[in-house]
CSV table of C-alpha atoms in Angstrom, one decimal:
chain,number,residue,atom,x,y,z
A,1,MET,CA,-22.2,44.3,12.5
A,2,THR,CA,-23.8,42.6,9.5
A,3,LEU,CA,-26.8,40.3,9.5
A,4,SER,CA,-24.7,37.4,8.2
A,5,ALA,CA,-22.5,37.5,11.3
A,6,ALA,CA,-25.5,36.9,13.5
A,7,ALA,CA,-25.7,33.5,15.2
A,8,PRO,CA,-28.3,31.2,13.8
A,9,ALA,CA,-31.6,30.8,15.7
A,10,PRO,CA,-31.8,27.9,18.2
A,11,LEU,CA,-34.0,24.8,17.5
A,12,PRO,CA,-37.6,25.9,17.5
A,13,VAL,CA,-39.6,24.3,20.3
A,14,GLN,CA,-42.7,26.4,21.0
A,15,PRO,CA,-45.9,25.4,19.4
A,16,PRO,CA,-47.9,28.2,17.9
A,17,SER,CA,-49.9,30.2,20.4
A,18,GLY,CA,-53.2,28.5,21.2
A,19,CYS,CA,-52.4,25.4,19.1
A,20,PRO,CA,-50.6,23.0,21.5
A,21,PHE,CA,-50.9,20.1,19.1
A,22,ASP,CA,-49.0,21.8,16.3
A,23,PRO,CA,-45.3,21.7,15.9
A,24,PRO,CA,-43.3,24.9,16.1
A,25,PRO,CA,-44.5,27.1,13.2
A,26,GLU,CA,-41.0,27.8,12.0
A,27,PHE,CA,-40.7,24.3,10.6
A,28,SER,CA,-43.3,24.9,7.9
A,29,ALA,CA,-41.4,27.9,6.5
A,30,LEU,CA,-38.1,26.1,6.8
A,31,ARG,CA,-39.3,23.1,4.8
A,32,THR,CA,-40.3,25.4,1.9
A,33,GLU,CA,-37.5,28.0,2.1
A,34,GLU,CA,-34.5,26.5,3.8
A,35,PRO,CA,-35.0,22.8,4.4
A,36,ILE,CA,-31.3,22.3,5.5
A,37,THR,CA,-30.4,25.2,7.7
A,38,LYS,CA,-28.2,26.1,10.6
A,39,ILE,CA,-29.2,26.3,14.3
A,40,SER,CA,-27.2,27.4,17.3
A,41,LEU,CA,-26.7,25.0,20.2
A,42,ALA,CA,-26.7,25.9,23.9
A,43,ASP,CA,-22.9,26.1,24.2
A,44,GLY,CA,-22.6,28.6,21.2
A,45,SER,CA,-21.7,26.0,18.6
A,46,TRP,CA,-23.9,25.2,15.7
A,47,ALA,CA,-25.4,22.2,13.8
A,48,TRP,CA,-27.4,21.6,10.6
A,49,LEU,CA,-31.1,21.3,11.1
A,50,ALA,CA,-33.1,19.1,8.6
A,51,THR,CA,-36.8,19.6,8.3
A,52,ARG,CA,-38.1,17.8,5.2
A,53,TYR,CA,-39.3,14.2,5.3
A,54,ALA,CA,-37.1,13.0,2.4
A,55,ASP,CA,-34.0,14.6,3.7
A,56,ILE,CA,-34.5,13.3,7.2
A,57,ARG,CA,-35.0,9.7,5.9
A,58,ALA,CA,-31.9,10.2,3.8
A,59,ILE,CA,-29.8,11.3,6.8
A,60,LEU,CA,-31.1,8.7,9.3
A,61,GLY,CA,-30.8,5.9,6.7
A,62,ASP,CA,-27.2,6.7,5.8
A,63,LEU,CA,-24.6,5.1,8.1
A,64,ARG,CA,-22.1,7.8,7.2
A,65,PHE,CA,-24.1,10.0,9.5
A,66,SER,CA,-22.8,8.6,12.8
A,67,SER,CA,-24.6,8.2,16.2
A,68,ASP,CA,-21.2,7.9,18.0
A,69,THR,CA,-21.3,10.6,20.6
A,70,THR,CA,-17.5,10.3,21.1
A,71,LEU,CA,-16.7,11.5,17.6
A,72,ALA,CA,-15.4,15.1,17.2
A,73,GLY,CA,-18.2,17.4,16.1
A,74,TYR,CA,-21.1,15.3,17.5
A,75,PRO,CA,-23.7,17.9,18.5
A,76,LEU,CA,-23.9,17.0,22.2
A,77,SER,CA,-24.8,20.4,23.5
A,78,GLY,CA,-28.4,20.6,24.7
A,79,MET,CA,-28.8,16.8,24.5
A,80,THR,CA,-30.9,15.3,27.3
A,81,GLY,CA,-31.5,11.8,28.6
A,82,GLY,CA,-28.3,12.0,30.6
A,83,ALA,CA,-26.1,12.8,27.6
A,84,THR,CA,-22.7,11.3,28.0
A,85,ALA,CA,-20.1,11.2,25.4
A,86,GLY,CA,-17.9,8.5,26.8
A,87,GLU,CA,-18.3,5.2,28.7
A,88,HIS,CA,-21.6,3.7,29.6
A,89,ARG,CA,-23.2,5.6,26.8
A,90,GLY,CA,-25.5,2.8,25.6
A,91,PHE,CA,-25.8,1.3,22.1
A,92,ILE,CA,-28.1,4.0,20.8
A,93,ARG,CA,-25.0,6.3,20.9
A,94,MET,CA,-22.8,3.8,18.9
A,95,ASP,CA,-22.4,2.7,15.3
A,96,PRO,CA,-22.2,-0.8,13.8
A,97,PRO,CA,-20.7,-3.2,14.3
A,98,GLU,CA,-20.8,-2.6,18.1
A,99,HIS,CA,-24.3,-1.1,18.0
A,100,SER,CA,-25.8,-4.1,16.1
A,101,ARG,CA,-24.0,-6.6,18.4
A,102,LEU,CA,-25.6,-5.0,21.5
A,103,ARG,CA,-29.0,-4.2,20.0
A,104,ARG,CA,-29.5,-7.8,18.9
A,105,MET,CA,-29.0,-8.9,22.5
A,106,VAL,CA,-32.4,-7.4,23.3
A,107,THR,CA,-34.3,-7.2,20.0
A,108,ARG,CA,-36.1,-10.5,20.5
A,109,GLU,CA,-37.6,-9.2,23.8
A,110,PHE,CA,-39.5,-6.5,21.9
A,111,MET,CA,-40.4,-8.4,18.7
A,112,VAL,CA,-44.0,-8.4,17.5
A,113,LYS,CA,-45.0,-11.9,18.6
A,114,ARG,CA,-43.5,-11.4,22.1
A,115,VAL,CA,-45.3,-8.1,22.5
A,116,GLU,CA,-48.6,-9.5,21.2
A,117,ALA,CA,-48.3,-12.2,23.9
A,118,LEU,CA,-48.1,-9.4,26.5
A,119,ARG,CA,-51.4,-7.8,25.2
A,120,PRO,CA,-53.6,-9.5,27.8
A,121,GLU,CA,-51.3,-8.4,30.7
A,122,ILE,CA,-51.3,-4.9,29.3
A,123,GLN,CA,-55.1,-5.0,29.1
A,124,ARG,CA,-55.3,-6.3,32.7
A,125,ILE,CA,-53.0,-3.5,34.0
A,126,THR,CA,-55.0,-0.9,32.1
A,127,ASP,CA,-58.4,-2.2,33.4
A,128,GLU,CA,-57.2,-2.1,37.0
A,129,LEU,CA,-56.0,1.5,36.7
A,130,CYS,CA,-59.3,2.4,35.0
A,131,ASP,CA,-61.2,0.7,37.9
A,132,ALA,CA,-59.3,2.8,40.3
A,133,MET,CA,-60.1,5.9,38.2
A,134,GLU,CA,-63.8,5.0,38.3
A,135,ARG,CA,-63.8,4.9,42.1
A,136,GLU,CA,-62.6,8.5,42.2
A,137,GLN,CA,-65.3,11.1,42.8
A,138,GLY,CA,-63.7,14.3,41.5
A,139,PRO,CA,-61.4,15.1,38.5
A,140,VAL,CA,-58.3,13.0,38.3
A,141,ASP,CA,-54.9,13.7,36.6
A,142,LEU,CA,-54.9,11.3,33.7
A,143,VAL,CA,-51.1,11.4,33.5
A,144,GLU,CA,-50.8,10.2,37.1
A,145,ALA,CA,-53.7,7.9,37.0
A,146,LEU,CA,-53.1,6.1,33.8
A,147,ALA,CA,-50.8,7.5,31.2
A,148,LEU,CA,-47.6,7.1,33.2
A,149,PRO,CA,-48.4,4.0,35.3
A,150,VAL,CA,-49.3,1.8,32.3
A,151,PRO,CA,-45.9,1.9,30.4
A,152,SER,CA,-44.0,2.3,33.7
A,153,LEU,CA,-45.6,-0.9,35.1
A,154,VAL,CA,-45.0,-2.8,31.9
A,155,ILE,CA,-41.3,-1.9,31.5
A,156,SER,CA,-40.7,-2.5,35.2
A,157,LEU,CA,-42.2,-6.0,34.8
A,158,LEU,CA,-40.2,-6.7,31.6
A,159,LEU,CA,-36.9,-5.5,33.1
A,160,GLY,CA,-37.5,-6.9,36.5
A,161,VAL,CA,-37.3,-3.4,38.2
A,162,PRO,CA,-39.4,-3.2,41.3
A,163,TYR,CA,-42.4,-1.0,40.6
A,164,ASP,CA,-42.4,0.1,44.2
A,165,ASP,CA,-39.4,2.2,43.2
A,166,HIS,CA,-41.4,4.1,40.5
A,167,GLY,CA,-41.3,7.3,42.4
A,168,LEU,CA,-37.5,7.3,42.3
A,169,PHE,CA,-37.0,6.4,38.6
A,170,GLN,CA,-39.9,8.6,37.4
A,171,ARG,CA,-38.4,11.6,39.2
A,172,LEU,CA,-34.9,10.9,37.9
A,173,THR,CA,-36.1,10.3,34.3
A,174,GLY,CA,-38.0,13.6,34.5
A,175,THR,CA,-34.8,15.4,35.4
A,176,LEU,CA,-32.8,13.6,32.7
A,177,LEU,CA,-35.3,14.5,30.0
A,178,SER,CA,-35.7,18.2,31.0
A,179,ARG,CA,-34.2,20.7,28.7
A,180,THR,CA,-34.3,23.5,31.3
A,181,VAL,CA,-32.5,22.0,34.3
A,182,ALA,CA,-28.8,22.8,34.6
A,183,ASP,CA,-26.3,20.3,33.1
A,184,ASP,CA,-24.9,19.5,36.6
A,185,GLU,CA,-28.3,18.7,38.0
A,186,ARG,CA,-28.9,16.3,35.1
A,187,ALA,CA,-25.5,14.8,35.7
A,188,LEU,CA,-26.4,14.2,39.4
A,189,ALA,CA,-29.7,12.6,38.3
A,190,ARG,CA,-27.8,10.3,35.9
A,191,THR,CA,-25.4,9.3,38.7
A,192,GLU,CA,-28.2,8.6,41.1
A,193,LEU,CA,-30.1,6.5,38.5
A,194,ARG,CA,-27.0,4.6,37.6
A,195,GLY,CA,-26.3,3.9,41.3
A,196,TYR,CA,-29.8,2.5,41.7
A,197,LEU,CA,-29.6,0.3,38.7
A,198,ASP,CA,-26.0,-0.8,39.5
A,199,ARG,CA,-27.3,-2.2,42.9
A,200,LEU,CA,-30.3,-3.8,41.1
A,201,VAL,CA,-28.0,-5.5,38.6
A,202,THR,CA,-25.8,-6.7,41.4
A,203,ALA,CA,-28.8,-8.2,43.2
A,204,LYS,CA,-29.9,-10.0,40.0
A,205,GLU,CA,-26.4,-11.4,39.4
A,206,ALA,CA,-26.8,-13.2,42.7
A,207,ALA,CA,-30.3,-14.4,42.0
A,208,PRO,CA,-31.4,-14.0,38.4
A,209,GLY,CA,-35.2,-14.0,37.7
A,210,ASP,CA,-37.4,-14.2,34.7
A,211,ASP,CA,-36.8,-10.8,33.1
A,212,ILE,CA,-34.7,-9.0,30.5
A,213,LEU,CA,-31.9,-7.9,32.8
A,214,SER,CA,-31.6,-11.4,34.3
A,215,ARG,CA,-31.4,-12.9,30.8
A,216,LEU,CA,-28.7,-10.4,29.8
A,217,ILE,CA,-26.8,-11.4,32.9
A,218,VAL,CA,-27.1,-15.2,32.3
A,219,GLU,CA,-26.7,-15.3,28.6
A,220,GLN,CA,-24.4,-12.4,27.8
A,221,GLN,CA,-22.6,-11.3,30.9
A,222,ARG,CA,-21.7,-14.7,32.2
A,223,THR,CA,-20.4,-15.8,28.8
A,224,GLY,CA,-18.1,-12.7,28.7
A,225,GLU,CA,-20.0,-10.9,25.9
A,226,ILE,CA,-20.7,-7.9,28.1
A,227,THR,CA,-19.8,-6.5,31.5
A,228,HIS,CA,-21.8,-5.6,34.6
A,229,ASP,CA,-21.6,-2.0,33.5
A,230,ASP,CA,-23.0,-2.9,30.1
A,231,VAL,CA,-26.0,-4.5,31.7
A,232,THR,CA,-26.5,-1.4,33.8
A,233,SER,CA,-26.4,0.7,30.6
A,234,PHE,CA,-29.1,-1.5,29.0
A,235,ALA,CA,-31.2,-1.1,32.2
A,236,ALA,CA,-30.9,2.7,32.1
A,237,LEU,CA,-31.7,3.0,28.4
A,238,LEU,CA,-34.6,0.7,28.4
A,239,LEU,CA,-36.1,2.1,31.6
A,240,ILE,CA,-35.9,5.7,30.4
A,241,ALA,CA,-37.1,5.0,26.9
A,242,GLY,CA,-39.7,2.6,28.1
A,243,HIS,CA,-42.1,4.8,30.0
A,244,GLU,CA,-41.7,8.5,29.3
A,245,THR,CA,-42.3,8.3,25.6
A,246,THR,CA,-45.5,6.1,25.6
A,247,ALA,CA,-46.8,8.0,28.7
A,248,ASN,CA,-46.7,11.3,26.8
A,249,MET,CA,-48.3,9.8,23.7
A,250,ILE,CA,-51.1,8.4,25.8
A,251,GLY,CA,-51.8,11.8,27.4
A,252,LEU,CA,-51.7,13.7,24.1
A,253,SER,CA,-53.7,11.1,22.3
A,254,ALA,CA,-56.4,11.0,24.9
A,255,LEU,CA,-56.6,14.8,24.9
A,256,THR,CA,-56.9,15.1,21.1
A,257,LEU,CA,-59.6,12.5,21.0
A,258,MET,CA,-61.6,14.3,23.8
A,259,ARG,CA,-61.5,17.3,21.6
A,260,ASP,CA,-62.3,15.5,18.3
A,261,GLU,CA,-65.7,13.9,18.9
A,262,GLU,CA,-66.0,12.8,15.2
A,263,SER,CA,-62.7,10.7,15.3
A,264,ALA,CA,-63.5,9.4,18.8
A,265,GLY,CA,-67.0,8.3,17.6
A,266,ARG,CA,-65.6,6.5,14.5
A,267,LEU,CA,-63.1,4.6,16.7
A,268,ARG,CA,-65.8,3.7,19.2
A,269,GLU,CA,-68.0,2.4,16.4
A,270,ASP,CA,-65.3,0.4,14.8
A,271,PRO,CA,-62.4,-0.6,17.2
A,272,ALA,CA,-60.6,-2.2,14.2
A,273,LEU,CA,-59.7,1.4,13.2
A,274,ILE,CA,-57.6,1.9,16.4
A,275,ARG,CA,-54.5,0.2,15.0
A,276,GLY,CA,-54.3,2.8,12.2
A,277,ALA,CA,-55.4,5.6,14.4
A,278,VAL,CA,-52.4,4.9,16.7
A,279,GLU,CA,-50.1,5.4,13.7
A,280,GLU,CA,-51.8,8.6,12.8
A,281,LEU,CA,-51.6,9.8,16.4
A,282,LEU,CA,-47.9,9.0,16.4
A,283,ARG,CA,-47.4,11.0,13.2
A,284,PHE,CA,-49.6,13.9,14.4
A,285,HIS,CA,-48.0,14.3,17.8
A,286,SER,CA,-44.3,13.4,17.0
A,287,ILE,CA,-43.3,13.8,20.6
A,288,ILE,CA,-39.5,13.6,20.1
A,289,ARG,CA,-38.5,17.2,20.0
A,290,ASN,CA,-34.8,17.4,20.5
A,291,GLY,CA,-33.3,15.2,17.8
A,292,PRO,CA,-32.3,12.5,16.8
A,293,ARG,CA,-28.7,13.9,16.1
A,294,ARG,CA,-25.9,12.7,14.0
A,295,VAL,CA,-22.3,13.7,13.0
A,296,ALA,CA,-21.1,13.4,9.4
A,297,THR,CA,-18.2,11.0,8.9
A,298,ALA,CA,-17.8,12.0,5.2
A,299,ASP,CA,-18.6,15.0,3.0
A,300,ILE,CA,-22.2,14.3,2.1
A,301,GLU,CA,-24.6,16.3,-0.1
A,302,ILE,CA,-28.2,16.5,1.2
A,303,ASP,CA,-30.8,18.4,-0.8
A,304,GLY,CA,-28.1,20.4,-2.5
A,305,HIS,CA,-26.2,21.3,0.7
A,306,LEU,CA,-22.8,19.9,1.4
A,307,ILE,CA,-22.5,18.6,5.0
A,308,ARG,CA,-18.8,18.2,5.8
A,309,THR,CA,-17.0,15.6,7.8
A,310,GLY,CA,-17.3,16.5,11.5
A,311,GLU,CA,-20.4,18.7,11.2
A,312,GLY,CA,-23.3,17.9,13.4
A,313,VAL,CA,-26.9,17.4,12.2
A,314,VAL,CA,-30.2,17.6,14.2
A,315,VAL,CA,-33.3,16.3,12.5
A,316,ALA,CA,-36.8,17.6,13.3
A,317,VAL,CA,-39.1,14.6,13.5
A,318,PRO,CA,-42.3,16.7,14.0
A,319,SER,CA,-41.5,18.6,10.8
A,320,ALA,CA,-41.0,15.4,8.7
A,321,ASN,CA,-44.3,14.1,9.9
A,322,ARG,CA,-46.1,17.3,8.8
A,323,ASP,CA,-44.5,17.4,5.4
A,324,GLU,CA,-47.3,17.9,2.9
A,325,ASP,CA,-45.2,16.2,0.1
A,326,VAL,CA,-45.8,12.9,2.0
A,327,PHE,CA,-48.9,13.6,4.1
A,328,PRO,CA,-51.5,15.7,2.4
A,329,ASP,CA,-53.5,18.0,4.7
A,330,ALA,CA,-50.8,17.1,7.3
A,331,GLY,CA,-52.2,19.4,10.0
A,332,ARG,CA,-55.4,17.4,10.2
A,333,LEU,CA,-55.8,14.3,12.4
A,334,ASP,CA,-57.2,11.7,10.0
A,335,VAL,CA,-57.6,8.4,11.9
A,336,CYS,CA,-58.0,6.6,8.5
A,337,ARG,CA,-55.0,8.2,6.8
A,338,PRO,CA,-53.8,5.5,4.4
A,339,ASN,CA,-50.1,6.1,4.7
A,340,ALA,CA,-49.9,7.1,8.3
A,341,GLN,CA,-47.4,4.3,9.1
A,342,HIS,CA,-44.9,6.1,6.9
A,343,HIS,CA,-44.3,8.4,9.8
A,344,VAL,CA,-40.8,8.7,11.4
A,345,ALA,CA,-42.1,9.2,14.9
A,346,PHE,CA,-39.9,6.2,15.9
A,347,GLY,CA,-37.0,7.5,13.9
A,348,TYR,CA,-35.7,5.8,10.8
A,349,GLY,CA,-32.6,3.7,9.9
A,350,ILE,CA,-31.0,1.1,12.1
A,351,HIS,CA,-31.6,3.0,15.3
A,352,GLN,CA,-35.3,3.1,14.8
A,353,CYS,CA,-37.1,2.6,18.1
A,354,LEU,CA,-36.4,-0.8,19.6
A,355,GLY,CA,-39.6,-0.8,21.7
A,356,GLN,CA,-42.0,0.4,18.9
A,357,ALA,CA,-44.1,-2.8,18.9
A,358,LEU,CA,-44.6,-2.5,22.6
A,359,ALA,CA,-45.4,1.2,22.4
A,360,ARG,CA,-48.0,0.4,19.7
A,361,VAL,CA,-49.8,-2.3,21.7
A,362,GLU,CA,-49.8,-0.1,24.9
A,363,LEU,CA,-51.3,2.8,22.9
A,364,GLN,CA,-53.9,0.6,21.2
A,365,VAL,CA,-55.0,-1.0,24.5
A,366,VAL,CA,-55.1,2.3,26.5
A,367,ILE,CA,-56.8,4.4,23.9
A,368,GLY,CA,-59.3,1.6,23.0
A,369,THR,CA,-60.1,1.1,26.7
A,370,LEU,CA,-60.5,4.8,27.5
A,371,LEU,CA,-62.9,5.3,24.5
A,372,ARG,CA,-65.0,2.3,25.6
A,373,ARG,CA,-65.0,2.9,29.4
A,374,PHE,CA,-65.1,6.7,29.6
A,375,PRO,CA,-67.1,7.9,26.6
A,376,ALA,CA,-67.8,11.2,28.3
A,377,LEU,CA,-64.1,11.9,29.2
A,378,ARG,CA,-63.2,15.5,29.0
A,379,PRO,CA,-60.6,18.0,30.3
A,380,ALA,CA,-61.5,19.3,33.7
A,381,VAL,CA,-59.8,22.6,33.0
A,382,PRO,CA,-59.7,24.9,30.0
A,383,VAL,CA,-57.0,23.7,27.5
A,384,ASP,CA,-54.9,26.8,28.0
A,385,GLU,CA,-54.5,25.8,31.6
A,386,ILE,CA,-53.0,22.4,30.8
A,387,PRO,CA,-49.2,22.5,31.3
A,388,PHE,CA,-47.7,21.3,28.1
A,389,ARG,CA,-44.1,20.1,28.1
A,390,THR,CA,-42.3,22.7,26.0
A,391,ASP,CA,-39.5,22.4,28.5
A,392,MET,CA,-38.8,18.8,27.8
A,393,SER,CA,-37.2,16.9,25.0
A,394,ILE,CA,-40.3,14.7,24.9
A,395,TYR,CA,-43.5,16.7,24.3
A,396,GLY,CA,-46.7,16.0,26.1
A,397,CYS,CA,-48.6,17.2,29.2
A,398,HIS,CA,-47.1,17.4,32.6
A,399,ALA,CA,-50.6,16.9,34.0
A,400,LEU,CA,-54.0,16.4,32.4
A,401,PRO,CA,-56.9,16.9,34.7
A,402,VAL,CA,-60.0,15.1,33.4
A,403,THR,CA,-63.5,14.4,34.4
A,404,TRP,CA,-66.4,12.2,32.9
B,1,MET,CA,-42.9,-10.7,-7.4
B,2,LYS,CA,-39.7,-12.1,-5.9
B,3,ILE,CA,-38.5,-11.0,-2.4
B,4,THR,CA,-34.9,-11.1,-1.3
B,5,ILE,CA,-33.6,-9.8,2.0
B,6,ASP,CA,-30.3,-8.7,3.5
B,7,ALA,CA,-30.7,-10.1,7.0
B,8,ASP,CA,-27.4,-8.8,8.3
B,9,LYS,CA,-28.8,-5.2,8.0
B,10,CYS,CA,-32.1,-6.0,9.8
B,11,CYS,CA,-32.6,-4.0,13.0
B,12,ALA,CA,-35.7,-6.0,14.0
B,13,ALA,CA,-38.1,-3.1,14.1
B,14,GLY,CA,-40.8,-5.6,13.1
B,15,GLN,CA,-42.8,-3.2,10.8
B,16,CYS,CA,-42.9,-5.7,8.0
B,17,VAL,CA,-44.5,-8.3,10.3
B,18,LEU,CA,-47.2,-5.8,11.2
B,19,ILE,CA,-47.9,-4.9,7.6
B,20,ALA,CA,-47.6,-8.3,5.9
B,21,PRO,CA,-47.8,-11.0,8.5
B,22,GLU,CA,-48.4,-13.7,6.0
B,23,VAL,CA,-45.1,-13.0,4.2
B,24,PHE,CA,-42.7,-11.9,7.0
B,25,ASP,CA,-41.9,-13.2,10.5
B,26,GLN,CA,-39.2,-12.6,13.0
B,27,ARG,CA,-36.8,-15.4,14.1
B,28,ASP,CA,-37.1,-16.3,17.8
B,29,GLU,CA,-33.4,-15.8,18.8
B,30,ASP,CA,-33.0,-12.2,17.8
B,31,GLY,CA,-36.1,-10.8,16.0
B,32,VAL,CA,-34.4,-10.6,12.6
B,33,VAL,CA,-36.7,-10.9,9.6
B,34,VAL,CA,-37.6,-14.2,8.1
B,35,VAL,CA,-39.4,-14.5,4.8
B,36,LEU,CA,-42.2,-17.0,4.9
B,37,ASP,CA,-43.1,-16.8,1.2
B,38,ASP,CA,-40.5,-15.3,-1.1
B,39,ALA,CA,-42.9,-15.4,-4.1
B,40,PRO,CA,-46.2,-14.2,-2.5
B,41,PRO,CA,-49.5,-14.3,-4.3
B,42,ALA,CA,-50.8,-11.1,-6.0
B,43,ASP,CA,-53.2,-10.3,-3.1
B,44,GLN,CA,-50.1,-9.7,-0.9
B,45,HIS,CA,-48.2,-7.5,-3.3
B,46,ASP,CA,-49.5,-4.2,-2.0
B,47,ALA,CA,-48.7,-5.1,1.6
B,48,VAL,CA,-45.2,-6.3,0.6
B,49,ARG,CA,-44.5,-3.1,-1.3
B,50,GLU,CA,-45.6,-1.1,1.7
B,51,ALA,CA,-43.4,-3.2,4.0
B,52,ALA,CA,-40.4,-2.6,1.8
B,53,ALA,CA,-41.1,1.1,1.6
B,54,ILE,CA,-41.3,1.4,5.4
B,55,CYS,CA,-38.5,-0.9,6.4
B,56,PRO,CA,-36.1,1.4,8.3
B,57,ALA,CA,-32.9,-0.5,7.3
B,58,ALA,CA,-33.8,-1.0,3.7
B,59,VAL,CA,-33.5,-4.7,4.1
B,60,ILE,CA,-36.3,-5.8,1.7
B,61,GLU,CA,-35.6,-5.9,-2.0
B,62,LEU,CA,-38.4,-6.6,-4.5
B,63,HIS,CA,-37.8,-8.0,-8.0
B,64,ALA,CA,-40.3,-8.3,-10.8
């Protein structure tokens, strides 16, 4: 057996020992030595892995790298989020023109001015949860008390999903985003979530309300643009994407600021810095750890490597956002970093996060409120006892016990 | 500076509006970019260049 016959290593997911906020250490060597490399996937197949900022923007910005999960060669193995190659796959797993047609049915719901109008409501939700935290005597789990409920309540409100069902959809979303559950368990969770949302959409068809799903039914389904199943796919996508991502950013951001008194102090003194600080926290934490993924629909050269038609590509967002060519001293959290917003934490290209304006406002409100109301907030356990989510495709903390 | 846009390519991420709100807006029906001032004053040029650099769909073109 020769070395060259060995299967390539899998996608790195473990942060360096004792440094839970750093991306897997393999990325830094790969960026320098082998920025386009091969990784093996769970089913024994392989895909290209891109680790440099410039290459990742080139790939995600090039429509010849397809998001269509039904194309031969698409690197599906190990994908989470209820990966499905075929029907009901949602517009994030499609290319233009169909992708653009469907995405534009919901873009106005998340545009900057609509989200800014929600800011007072997001502040009210945050204040109420902080009031409840203050009434607690002992340590609380910040994930359960604040980080998960804020985005979960907000997306439930926007979609018209009853928040009373949050136990159900939070559990199913957790299974869908886990990298370590068996594929059939994930498929079951997907079926259960789909069944729940299918019934919800049926109820809204009979009695539409003032929410995104109802507007899709009235304006798009009733005019024949989309079907009942399409509305259910929108619901699944927006519900999953709408709370897990922001929830994990809230937890990690709070924890880094608890451990960085200088940055926390600057933000407390000058709240106008919070907007930029959120961009830096998005860059620094880069919680998307399992893609995005594409398949080449042409032979395309990236950074001197020929990627052939039908070959899969996985890009490492945390690596791009620590690329020293773009972000000097990239391993340091600098809440005043001038080019922080150049990060690709929301992806890049036409699939860039639809809900980014909402995520930004939620983060700005929650972080600002925590800094103001809980100046002595600190972890209630040693950091090495905090369960970090290396088993999930979205990084963060499973739980974050805090006291003040 | 003269700004042109290719609205068909816009994915309504809204980053231009966050960076240069005096120059860019989003249209109400679908969030697609609208240019409020296609020849902005000099004090807006840095922000407009930043918006063009960050735009995920490379929609914003700048001309001297």
